């Protein structure tokens, strides 16, 4: 798994034992280095035009990078490759356009996850399942969220009301009131997660992220900027909905800043962005879910202590628990959920939940490379 | 099948009966319209930069176009879709870069065939096999030619020396001396086929192609331009080799013309390009094959009477036959060969011939969408 923030390559080695008490067994998880050149290229792709030759090369380049990461991961643990049944790979999202738009005189929606699946299979000698979002998009869905079925199959509890909240580049949640049915699941993107925080840290402080949220904590909330950030409307829109870096990027922040007739202090900007993130998440929980739930948190944002404190103070009727208490590494949840989608493909089980994605019907997700 | 010339969508409905006398049975073949907007977009992709959002949309757009063509083709013939085991789709080549080049500090080769396989499968309700070139590229091959195994399996004749020559946008051949073995096959791109002819027709005469070669026939050969066209070196280089529209495009022609200190008459340019095409093909046959063979011709170029006459006069020791004599529509050979590659995928049989592509080993080609 590589997310929109390009901050690492998450590798999870997972065993699914369908007929055992421990259906899911996370054997190993590690985040390997995402090359700076690749991260730079992804960012350029979003902000400027590229020649097709570069995009062609990038897909195969990523297959090489991913194959080396997988080979390194396996050999460090002495896992023979013939014990690995398959690789599930998300691919690097370069674009996600779930709403139909005019393109060459047709109404088209699409998603683009870079990596050549066939090359990855040949370079590792392991079967690959990827492009997991496209099938749902083709059936009119948002192509997201896809972790919902994982959340349902492993966290639905008939005695407890739960929300699974993941704060990655984008923040998303799965709503699991007790005795909910699979056909009636709600899960959606709340809005910005770490993306804007990391971009602002990089721009104003030359660091990759705001460790523990210390920079934000030192700043002062700018109410005017906060309301400008909310103007885009996504956060308050009704689910199902999904978003990505094509919305929450530097241009988004600069657009809001340009409407002020002064330049706020960088630490105030970071403070305001962190409050914006907390508000975006809590608005969605309060308005589209219920407040007094057990909230199971995952994703890199969980390490931002200040953001967590803000969330806990706004959602003061909820209990917060880390997903690690369930044997799942906090940063590994999405990688593990996508491994599960790969497993579902091989079992011929549908992976999308139309109530969450908006697709016309449920379908088997993924493309297979031998 | 859609070729580099974007002149149509070739659909072939084919039956393979492994244990019958007629292994290959071409039930229907038709070329449907390739939308002008799509053709224009492909051309723009090669000549200018595009934003990733457009490439993302284009993949899904093509899935829709192809799905509608397939649905139309099937319903016109009252073929129930559950009788179709699979669709093999080439995808629209936007880039083909078989030689390793520096990219983000690595040596990368790649190929890019646009179409989202998963979307095509969902929109037709039929399994899809595509991205057939990438596996070979990942193993160090040229990703082309891939029709070789089809040529071998259906045309190898222990009593006859044969060459299969296909003149599409690019011209390519398969060399089949009698009693040749599969491990020792030679097949390669000769160079330009119809691409430059069609581009020049469009530019100078506002028509899509030179019907029967009449325009070229009315012009005079310009020897100086001919030798400039040969300067690029590809045509005379030793196989294995492959090429595409990323080389043979308007810029290629304009570069040669710019070295003259005058502008030749348009009909002389077309005459010279046609002679260039004939020379390119015959040079490769004379130098890398043997001359007195049965040459089985396929591809749109076969309808260019003047080009055929030129070839026959240069290769006057060869016999020319049309592939139609073997029950294969001349324009349908590549579509049928790719259907065969799809069938090989499903049978778990390797599809590339390393002696033709240069790959490290033979491998199962293709990516499968459910």
XYZ file of C-alpha atoms in Angstrom:
740
model
C 0.000 0.000 0.000
C 1.142 3.460 -0.836
C -1.131 6.320 0.062
C -1.629 9.737 -1.416
C 1.009 11.131 0.943
C 3.810 8.997 -0.603
C 5.408 8.708 2.824
C 6.322 5.038 2.624
C 5.610 1.648 1.113
C 3.529 -0.351 3.583
C 4.044 -4.101 3.386
C 1.882 -6.470 5.393
C 2.325 -10.226 5.375
C -1.033 -11.633 6.313
C -2.586 -15.058 6.670
C -6.318 -15.658 6.269
C -7.628 -18.851 7.868
C -11.249 -18.940 6.896
C -12.226 -21.843 9.130
C -10.166 -20.987 12.157
C -10.800 -18.892 15.273
C -8.163 -16.457 14.124
C -9.422 -15.684 10.629
C -6.885 -12.858 10.335
C -3.271 -13.259 11.349
C -0.891 -10.359 10.729
C 2.502 -12.049 10.621
C 4.624 -9.040 9.764
C 4.280 -5.390 8.905
C 6.892 -2.887 7.833
C 7.012 0.468 6.125
C 9.827 0.728 3.617
C 11.241 3.846 2.079
C 9.366 5.530 -0.765
C 12.033 7.014 -3.045
C 12.117 10.819 -2.948
C 12.216 10.971 -6.774
C 8.988 8.967 -6.948
C 7.262 11.122 -4.387
C 8.384 14.220 -6.297
C 7.082 12.744 -9.555
C 3.665 12.014 -8.023
C 3.433 15.555 -6.808
C 4.419 16.928 -10.228
C 1.796 14.730 -11.903
C -0.936 16.351 -9.874
C 0.316 19.876 -10.441
C 1.491 19.869 -14.035
C 1.159 18.076 -17.358
C 3.430 15.160 -18.203
C 4.251 13.417 -21.430
C 2.790 9.936 -21.833
C 6.338 8.549 -22.091
C 6.902 9.554 -18.453
C 3.657 7.961 -17.270
C 4.470 4.819 -19.193
C 7.891 4.673 -17.560
C 6.514 5.495 -14.110
C 4.226 2.430 -14.044
C 7.132 0.078 -14.736
C 9.433 2.057 -12.452
C 6.988 1.533 -9.581
C 6.766 -2.186 -10.372
C 10.538 -2.364 -9.936
C 10.484 -0.364 -6.703
C 7.637 -2.434 -5.276
C 9.219 -5.722 -6.399
C 12.487 -4.821 -4.690
C 10.649 -3.818 -1.517
C 8.748 -7.111 -1.510
C 11.859 -9.149 -2.238
C 13.731 -7.350 0.563
C 10.802 -7.798 2.975
C 10.571 -11.521 2.240
C 14.276 -12.275 2.374
C 14.766 -10.335 5.631
C 12.206 -12.704 7.167
C 13.368 -15.797 5.306
C 9.894 -16.239 3.833
C 10.179 -18.443 0.722
C 8.347 -16.821 -2.160
C 6.440 -19.979 -2.974
C 4.706 -19.649 0.399
C 3.189 -16.360 -0.733
C -0.075 -16.997 -2.572
C -0.466 -13.516 -3.950
C 0.437 -9.852 -3.681
C -2.418 -7.374 -3.405
C -1.216 -3.979 -4.548
C -3.128 -0.721 -4.385
C -0.919 1.155 -6.829
C 0.011 4.789 -6.529
C -3.047 6.966 -6.910
C -2.294 9.671 -9.437
C -5.906 10.639 -10.001
C -9.306 9.776 -8.602
C -12.311 11.230 -10.361
C -15.424 9.475 -9.064
C -17.933 12.032 -10.354
C -18.795 11.880 -14.030
C -17.387 14.753 -16.059
C -17.428 15.634 -19.713
C -14.535 14.037 -21.588
C -14.418 13.808 -25.402
C -18.194 14.352 -25.486
C -19.049 11.655 -22.952
C -19.706 11.649 -19.230
C -16.789 9.733 -17.737
C -15.629 8.915 -14.212
C -12.306 7.218 -13.608
C -9.468 6.410 -11.277
C -5.785 5.933 -11.987
C -3.517 3.813 -9.834
C 0.005 3.688 -11.263
C 1.945 0.390 -11.277
C 2.167 -2.200 -14.007
C 0.621 -5.355 -12.546
C 2.088 -7.737 -15.073
C 5.609 -6.369 -14.540
C 5.230 -6.679 -10.756
C 4.167 -10.325 -11.151
C 7.098 -11.128 -13.452
C 9.643 -9.353 -11.237
C 8.523 -11.103 -8.048
C 7.405 -14.450 -9.450
C 4.219 -14.040 -7.385
C 0.637 -13.568 -8.620
C -0.606 -10.001 -8.300
C -4.065 -8.562 -7.729
C -4.431 -4.833 -8.254
C -6.502 -2.013 -9.731
C -9.081 -2.741 -7.055
C -11.034 0.504 -7.384
C -11.873 0.507 -11.096
C -14.622 -2.111 -11.092
C -16.656 -0.112 -8.602
C -16.121 3.133 -10.543
C -17.252 1.406 -13.737
C -20.499 0.500 -11.971
C -21.151 4.107 -11.025
C -19.571 3.927 -7.563
C -17.058 6.241 -5.961
C -14.377 3.514 -6.034
C -14.027 4.261 -2.334
C -14.095 3.513 0.495
C -13.080 -0.078 -0.072
C -11.882 -0.948 3.419
C -15.528 -1.159 4.496
C -15.884 -4.873 3.925
C -12.740 -5.485 5.966
C -14.112 -3.292 8.740
C -17.413 -5.126 8.631
C -16.018 -8.649 8.468
C -13.501 -8.105 11.265
C -14.978 -5.389 13.512
C -18.759 -5.669 13.376
C -19.819 -6.498 16.938
C -23.410 -7.117 17.853
C -22.830 -5.902 21.381
C -20.950 -2.675 20.654
C -21.435 0.486 18.577
C -18.237 1.263 16.736
C -16.687 3.712 14.319
C -13.450 2.874 12.554
C -11.586 6.065 11.822
C -8.513 6.058 9.618
C -6.437 9.219 9.336
C -4.130 8.843 6.368
C -3.536 11.479 3.690
C -7.333 11.634 3.630
C -9.465 10.789 6.664
C -12.190 8.203 6.293
C -14.515 6.304 8.557
C -16.701 3.225 8.704
C -19.853 3.394 10.780
C -20.624 0.143 12.601
C -23.632 0.455 14.889
C -24.350 -2.868 16.549
C -26.532 -5.272 14.588
C -25.925 -3.384 11.366
C -26.173 -5.407 8.167
C -23.656 -5.635 5.372
C -26.207 -4.246 2.918
C -26.696 -1.189 5.011
C -23.149 -0.097 5.689
C -22.057 3.494 5.716
C -18.464 4.441 5.142
C -17.008 7.533 3.529
C -14.156 9.997 3.346
C -14.471 12.816 5.890
C -12.050 15.088 4.059
C -8.472 16.152 4.592
C -6.338 13.934 6.862
C -2.575 14.454 6.924
C -2.128 15.772 3.383
C -2.502 19.496 4.041
C -0.603 19.249 7.335
C 2.348 17.564 5.661
C 2.335 19.928 2.683
C 2.286 22.973 4.976
C 5.069 21.508 7.154
C 7.152 20.981 4.092
C 6.447 24.417 2.649
C 6.856 26.521 5.786
C 9.205 24.469 7.952
C 11.081 22.206 5.541
C 10.067 19.081 7.481
C 7.971 16.150 6.312
C 5.347 16.267 9.037
C 4.425 17.948 12.329
C 5.825 15.540 14.913
C 3.271 15.014 17.716
C 1.511 18.147 16.405
C 3.981 20.361 18.319
C 4.165 23.104 15.668
C 0.378 23.356 15.429
C 0.104 23.438 19.210
C 2.451 26.450 19.332
C 0.258 28.449 16.907
C -3.040 30.281 17.308
C -6.280 29.320 15.563
C -7.212 31.731 12.748
C -11.028 31.625 12.607
C -11.165 33.505 9.312
C -8.883 31.018 7.569
C -10.799 28.128 9.142
C -14.077 29.249 7.629
C -12.405 29.785 4.243
C -11.113 26.199 4.355
C -14.652 24.962 4.975
C -15.972 26.824 1.937
C -15.307 24.016 -0.519
C -18.368 22.128 0.672
C -17.038 18.567 0.546
C -16.796 18.110 4.282
C -20.420 18.947 4.969
C -21.800 17.057 1.961
C -23.871 13.922 2.571
C -22.285 10.467 2.142
C -21.509 8.424 0.081
C -18.543 10.598 -0.863
C -14.856 10.239 -1.528
C -12.015 12.616 -2.168
C -8.260 12.776 -2.588
C -5.193 14.808 -3.214
C -6.685 16.163 -6.438
C -8.773 18.327 -4.079
C -6.675 18.658 -0.944
C -3.388 19.960 -2.249
C -1.227 23.055 -2.010
C -3.491 24.894 -4.453
C -6.419 24.309 -2.067
C -4.515 25.912 0.818
C -3.145 28.747 -1.306
C -6.608 29.508 -2.624
C -7.919 29.939 0.925
C -4.886 32.014 1.952
C -5.249 34.259 -1.100
C -8.642 35.399 0.149
C -7.088 36.931 3.259
C -5.589 40.405 2.916
C -2.656 39.430 5.131
C -0.329 36.441 5.569
C -0.891 34.478 8.784
C 2.135 33.192 10.723
C 3.175 29.717 9.513
C 2.551 28.171 12.945
C -0.941 29.712 12.951
C -1.586 28.199 9.527
C -0.567 24.791 10.824
C -2.685 25.215 13.947
C -5.667 26.173 11.818
C -5.148 23.268 9.421
C -4.990 20.864 12.367
C -8.205 22.286 13.817
C -9.727 22.080 10.323
C -8.818 18.388 10.190
C -10.314 17.720 13.628
C -13.462 19.683 12.758
C -13.835 17.902 9.428
C -13.706 14.510 11.116
C -15.915 15.419 14.052
C -18.477 17.205 11.866
C -18.931 14.008 9.881
C -19.153 11.829 12.984
C -21.667 14.132 14.711
C -23.853 14.681 11.640
C -23.811 11.390 9.823
C -23.068 8.884 12.605
C -23.683 8.967 16.348
C -21.377 10.456 18.876
C -21.097 8.115 21.820
C -19.363 5.264 20.081
C -16.158 3.339 20.500
C -13.879 4.990 17.937
C -11.126 2.682 16.710
C -8.333 4.788 15.278
C -5.745 3.884 12.684
C -3.481 5.673 10.236
C -0.490 7.957 10.561
C -2.624 10.786 11.977
C -2.992 8.772 15.171
C 0.578 9.787 16.066
C -0.303 13.471 15.933
C -0.923 13.904 19.672
C -2.307 17.409 19.311
C -4.795 16.325 16.638
C -5.875 13.411 18.854
C -6.355 15.770 21.816
C -8.494 18.088 19.698
C -10.634 15.172 18.520
C -11.059 13.817 22.053
C -12.162 17.208 23.334
C -14.715 17.738 20.539
C -16.059 14.165 20.636
C -16.097 13.943 24.406
C -18.829 11.323 24.561
C -16.805 8.806 22.593
C -14.209 6.295 23.711
C -10.995 6.234 21.674
C -9.050 3.013 21.166
C -6.162 2.230 18.920
C -6.563 -0.462 16.293
C -3.348 -1.969 17.642
C -5.384 -3.454 20.470
C -6.860 -5.734 17.815
C -3.492 -7.011 16.596
C -3.381 -4.604 13.665
C -0.485 -2.156 13.348
C -1.927 1.348 13.246
C -0.186 2.275 9.999
C -0.898 -1.123 8.505
C -4.662 -1.216 8.433
C -5.107 -0.162 4.819
C -2.409 -2.533 3.567
C -4.092 -5.381 5.470
C -7.546 -4.411 4.234
C -6.258 -4.474 0.653
C -4.665 -7.880 1.240
C -8.157 -8.961 2.296
C -9.606 -7.554 -0.941
C -7.049 -9.620 -2.844
C -8.130 -12.692 -0.907
C -11.781 -11.945 -1.692
C -10.916 -11.717 -5.413
C -9.334 -15.163 -5.320
C -12.330 -16.556 -3.459
C -14.705 -15.000 -6.014
C -16.396 -12.901 -3.327
C -17.639 -9.396 -4.072
C -15.581 -6.689 -2.374
C -17.440 -3.400 -2.686
C -20.435 -2.501 -0.542
C -22.813 -0.432 -2.701
C -24.276 1.318 0.342
C -20.796 2.727 0.992
C -19.526 3.345 -2.541
C -22.770 4.164 -4.342
C -22.183 1.533 -7.039
C -25.149 0.001 -8.856
C -24.309 -3.447 -7.500
C -21.671 -5.389 -5.638
C -18.946 -6.912 -7.770
C -15.689 -8.821 -7.575
C -12.935 -6.218 -7.414
C -9.494 -6.438 -8.940
C -7.417 -7.359 -11.935
C -5.145 -10.395 -11.851
C -1.621 -10.663 -13.193
C 0.134 -13.986 -13.465
C -7.648 -4.539 -31.714
C -6.860 -0.947 -32.356
C -3.583 -0.149 -34.027
C -1.329 2.865 -33.916
C -3.162 4.363 -36.881
C -6.487 4.627 -34.944
C -8.369 3.908 -38.168
C -10.915 1.528 -36.669
C -11.815 -0.920 -33.951
C -11.236 -4.432 -35.259
C -13.509 -7.058 -33.729
C -13.005 -10.730 -34.446
C -15.227 -13.475 -33.077
C -13.106 -16.589 -33.058
C -13.482 -20.173 -31.936
C -10.504 -22.324 -30.965
C -11.087 -26.078 -31.098
C -7.893 -27.568 -29.793
C -8.710 -31.174 -30.656
C -10.395 -30.618 -33.972
C -9.129 -30.448 -37.556
C -10.103 -26.820 -37.702
C -8.270 -25.486 -34.639
C -9.047 -21.921 -35.698
C -12.471 -20.843 -36.860
C -13.055 -17.163 -37.620
C -16.820 -16.788 -37.239
C -17.068 -13.052 -37.800
C -14.902 -10.023 -38.349
C -15.817 -6.370 -38.547
C -14.111 -3.033 -38.255
C -16.162 -0.511 -36.331
C -15.706 3.210 -36.239
C -12.970 4.682 -34.044
C -14.325 8.011 -32.799
C -12.540 11.010 -34.312
C -12.155 12.605 -30.852
C -10.325 9.526 -29.606
C -8.043 9.420 -32.605
C -7.303 13.113 -32.114
C -6.564 12.538 -28.415
C -4.114 9.718 -29.212
C -2.309 11.941 -31.628
C -2.131 14.781 -29.091
C -0.769 12.383 -26.451
C 2.181 11.555 -28.656
C 2.890 15.158 -29.582
C 2.237 17.070 -26.382
C 1.985 16.750 -22.621
C -1.322 15.867 -20.979
C -2.559 16.130 -17.436
C -2.957 12.819 -15.604
C -6.673 13.569 -15.214
C -7.056 13.272 -18.996
C -5.142 9.988 -19.164
C -7.191 8.633 -16.281
C -10.392 9.584 -18.100
C -9.148 8.266 -21.445
C -8.672 4.716 -20.103
C -12.270 4.543 -18.901
C -13.540 6.367 -21.990
C -11.973 3.673 -24.191
C -13.519 0.944 -22.032
C -16.912 2.481 -22.757
C -16.216 2.822 -26.492
C -14.910 -0.743 -26.734
C -17.777 -2.128 -24.625
C -20.344 -0.461 -26.883
C -18.583 -1.771 -29.993
C -18.555 -5.286 -28.562
C -22.168 -5.094 -27.461
C -23.185 -3.813 -30.908
C -21.127 -6.498 -32.669
C -22.680 -9.270 -30.568
C -26.263 -8.104 -30.796
C -26.067 -7.549 -34.575
C -25.166 -11.252 -34.837
C -27.499 -12.416 -32.065
C -24.564 -13.923 -30.187
C -25.597 -14.353 -26.540
C -22.914 -12.897 -24.288
C -22.718 -16.015 -22.163
C -21.383 -17.853 -25.208
C -18.355 -15.582 -25.239
C -15.655 -16.991 -22.966
C -13.457 -13.927 -22.970
C -12.478 -10.707 -24.681
C -8.829 -10.253 -25.582
C -8.079 -6.564 -25.912
C -4.854 -5.000 -27.092
C -5.585 -1.533 -25.762
C -4.662 1.672 -27.513
C -0.905 2.027 -27.653
C 0.030 5.478 -26.416
C 3.690 4.665 -25.885
C 6.068 1.805 -26.500
C 9.556 2.144 -25.121
C 11.257 -1.245 -25.334
C 14.828 0.023 -24.860
C 15.869 0.854 -21.321
C 16.264 4.558 -20.667
C 17.121 6.609 -17.631
C 14.022 7.453 -15.601
C 14.191 8.744 -12.019
C 17.740 7.362 -11.746
C 16.903 3.886 -12.992
C 17.095 2.167 -16.346
C 13.474 1.528 -17.306
C 11.702 0.138 -20.363
C 7.928 0.190 -20.623
C 4.841 0.079 -22.749
C 1.480 1.774 -22.310
C -1.750 0.416 -23.740
C -4.710 2.572 -22.718
C -8.004 0.946 -21.670
C -9.174 0.034 -18.198
C -9.533 -3.743 -18.213
C -11.707 -3.960 -15.143
C -14.136 -1.355 -16.506
C -14.341 -3.209 -19.840
C -15.176 -6.448 -18.003
C -17.870 -4.782 -15.891
C -19.425 -2.973 -18.864
C -19.639 -6.091 -21.026
C -20.168 -8.753 -18.362
C -17.430 -10.771 -20.089
C -13.976 -11.687 -18.762
C -11.179 -9.607 -20.254
C -7.535 -10.385 -20.973
C -5.346 -7.440 -21.833
C -2.021 -5.675 -21.316
C -0.431 -8.509 -23.270
C 2.886 -6.790 -23.970
C 3.998 -5.829 -20.463
C 5.114 -9.237 -19.197
C 7.594 -9.574 -22.040
C 8.914 -6.034 -21.523
C 9.375 -6.760 -17.805
C 11.560 -9.724 -18.762
C 13.796 -7.563 -20.931
C 11.995 -8.207 -24.209
C 10.781 -5.758 -26.813
C 7.141 -6.564 -25.996
C 6.796 -7.193 -29.718
C 6.209 -8.860 -32.038
C 3.634 -10.986 -30.277
C 1.809 -12.391 -33.293
C 4.758 -14.758 -33.829
C 3.305 -17.644 -31.869
C 0.066 -17.346 -33.846
C 2.055 -17.339 -37.081
C 4.027 -20.366 -35.957
C 1.113 -22.383 -34.622
C -1.098 -21.779 -37.673
C 1.285 -21.212 -40.612
C 4.435 -23.242 -39.978
C 4.572 -25.761 -42.815
C 7.276 -28.369 -43.064
C 6.997 -28.453 -46.831
C 7.024 -24.707 -47.558
C 9.222 -21.675 -46.794
C 7.014 -18.809 -45.707
C 7.120 -15.215 -44.584
C 4.097 -13.603 -42.985
C 4.121 -9.913 -43.711
C 1.675 -7.579 -42.020
C 1.467 -3.992 -43.184
C -0.422 -2.027 -40.558
C 0.650 1.355 -39.164
C 4.002 -0.369 -38.746
C 5.133 -3.220 -41.001
C 6.272 -6.448 -39.397
C 7.121 -9.939 -40.509
C 7.491 -13.474 -39.240
C 10.095 -15.652 -40.896
C 8.984 -19.268 -41.262
C 11.493 -21.387 -43.174
C 10.279 -24.966 -43.345
C 11.222 -27.186 -40.431
C 11.980 -24.198 -38.235
C 11.535 -24.715 -34.501
C 9.523 -22.597 -32.101
C 12.677 -21.823 -30.115
C 14.382 -20.440 -33.146
C 11.768 -18.096 -34.534
C 12.563 -14.747 -36.036
C 9.972 -12.014 -36.243
C 10.393 -8.280 -36.101
C 9.153 -4.872 -37.156
C 10.536 -3.779 -40.530
C 9.737 -0.111 -39.962
C 7.118 2.261 -41.246
C 3.955 0.706 -42.714
C 0.927 2.922 -43.367
C 1.552 5.524 -40.658
C 3.632 8.013 -42.652
C 1.527 7.501 -45.779
C -1.686 8.253 -43.901
C -0.211 11.234 -42.074
C 1.077 12.727 -45.335
C -2.270 12.109 -47.079
C -4.024 13.871 -44.278
C -1.582 16.784 -44.194
C -1.225 17.439 -47.925
C -4.485 16.145 -49.387
C -6.959 16.204 -46.528
C -7.835 12.527 -46.997
C -7.335 9.652 -44.566
C -5.282 7.414 -46.856
C -3.981 7.033 -50.399
C -6.642 4.836 -52.033
C -4.985 2.104 -54.128
C -1.773 4.208 -53.940
C -3.029 6.417 -56.788
C -1.577 9.676 -55.426
C 1.848 8.124 -54.892
C 1.757 6.606 -58.361
C 1.189 10.055 -59.883
C 4.306 11.489 -58.187
C 8.014 11.166 -58.880
C 10.530 9.509 -56.568
C 12.796 11.995 -54.799
C 16.063 10.106 -54.219
C 17.442 12.775 -51.916
C 14.426 12.594 -49.603
C 14.502 8.791 -49.737
C 18.065 8.655 -48.439
C 17.211 11.177 -45.715
C 14.334 8.946 -44.577
C 16.729 6.015 -44.307
C 19.094 7.994 -42.070
C 17.370 7.037 -38.833
C 18.985 3.628 -38.855
C 16.114 1.511 -37.545
C 15.297 -0.151 -40.838
C 18.786 -1.519 -41.382
C 19.367 -2.536 -37.760
C 19.554 -6.228 -36.912
C 16.532 -7.999 -35.353
C 15.076 -8.457 -32.767
C 13.678 -4.954 -33.054
C 10.369 -3.173 -32.672
C 9.133 0.326 -33.286
C 6.011 2.447 -33.366
C 4.417 5.791 -33.876
C 6.709 7.340 -31.286
C 9.329 7.119 -34.057
C 7.332 7.204 -37.289
C 5.258 10.336 -36.932
C 4.860 13.735 -38.558
C 7.995 15.002 -36.790
C 9.979 12.202 -38.447
C 8.824 13.297 -41.904
C 9.230 16.996 -41.182
C 12.750 16.409 -39.903
C 13.725 14.757 -43.190
C 12.022 17.481 -45.251
C 13.738 20.226 -43.260
C 17.108 18.985 -44.502
C 16.186 19.769 -48.090
C 16.617 23.356 -49.252
C 13.371 23.182 -51.244
C 9.862 21.789 -50.750
C 9.070 18.756 -52.897
C 5.626 18.469 -54.489
C 3.138 16.706 -52.182
C 2.579 13.893 -54.666
C 6.378 13.403 -54.892
C 6.528 13.206 -51.096
C 3.852 10.526 -51.109
C 5.575 8.645 -53.918
C 8.842 8.744 -52.005
C 7.214 7.640 -48.748
C 5.604 4.701 -50.558
C 8.923 3.708 -52.085
C 10.506 4.135 -48.639
C 7.930 1.719 -47.220
C 8.545 -0.838 -49.954
C 12.312 -0.507 -49.578
C 12.120 -0.810 -45.804
C 10.176 -4.052 -46.084
C 12.227 -5.535 -48.891
C 15.550 -4.565 -47.282
C 14.574 -6.530 -44.200
C 13.376 -9.523 -46.193
C 16.498 -9.611 -48.370
C 18.974 -9.076 -45.561
C 17.517 -10.967 -42.624
C 15.367 -13.619 -44.310
C 15.563 -15.296 -47.704
C 14.037 -13.972 -50.846
C 12.330 -16.769 -52.694
C 9.590 -17.492 -50.196
C 5.844 -17.595 -50.181
C 4.952 -14.222 -48.687
C 1.568 -14.205 -46.966
C 0.327 -10.650 -46.765
C -2.084 -9.105 -44.304
C -2.917 -5.659 -42.983
C -4.419 -2.524 -44.460
C -1.328 -1.904 -46.610
C -2.327 -4.877 -48.743
C -5.036 -2.681 -50.333
C -2.436 -0.166 -51.522
C -2.077 -1.551 -55.053
C 0.873 0.667 -55.910
C 2.770 -0.389 -52.774
C 2.050 -4.040 -53.592
C 3.320 -3.559 -57.150
C 6.518 -1.981 -55.862
C 7.069 -4.864 -53.439
C 6.412 -7.474 -56.129
C 8.889 -5.841 -58.483
C 11.652 -5.618 -55.854
C 11.039 -9.108 -54.447
C 10.571 -10.742 -57.828
C 11.655 -14.199 -56.670
C 8.863 -14.422 -54.122
C 5.267 -15.544 -54.451
C 2.682 -13.262 -52.883
C -0.543 -14.650 -51.407
C -3.195 -12.987 -49.363
C -3.880 -14.279 -45.882
C -7.546 -14.415 -46.890
C -6.811 -17.650 -48.707
C -6.362 -19.146 -45.238
C -9.766 -18.020 -43.987
C -8.400 -14.979 -42.222
C -9.665 -11.513 -43.170
C -6.690 -9.419 -44.233
C -7.398 -6.620 -41.787
C -8.294 -9.047 -39.027
C -5.069 -10.940 -38.560
C -3.809 -8.966 -35.588
C -7.180 -9.061 -33.827
C -7.325 -12.829 -34.331
C -3.724 -13.289 -33.192
C -4.511 -11.366 -30.007
C -7.601 -13.495 -29.439
C -5.225 -16.458 -29.634
C -2.936 -14.838 -27.038
C -5.969 -14.509 -24.768
C -6.746 -18.186 -25.292
C -3.125 -19.095 -24.477
C -3.398 -17.094 -21.228
C -6.462 -19.066 -20.175
C -4.736 -22.336 -21.059
C -1.662 -21.310 -19.034
C 0.564 -21.487 -22.135
C 3.428 -19.060 -22.637
C 2.792 -16.551 -25.422
C 6.055 -14.776 -26.187
C 8.870 -16.322 -28.200
C 12.166 -15.057 -26.733
C 13.981 -15.516 -30.041
C 11.582 -12.950 -31.520
C 11.146 -10.517 -28.627
C 14.536 -10.790 -26.947
C 13.020 -11.570 -23.540
C 15.024 -13.545 -20.978
C 12.462 -16.337 -21.010
C 9.042 -17.278 -22.279
C 6.160 -16.357 -20.021
C 2.381 -16.336 -19.813
C 1.258 -12.993 -21.216
C -1.670 -10.923 -20.080
C -3.619 -9.505 -17.187
C -7.079 -10.811 -16.373
C -10.125 -8.802 -15.405
C -13.225 -10.468 -14.077
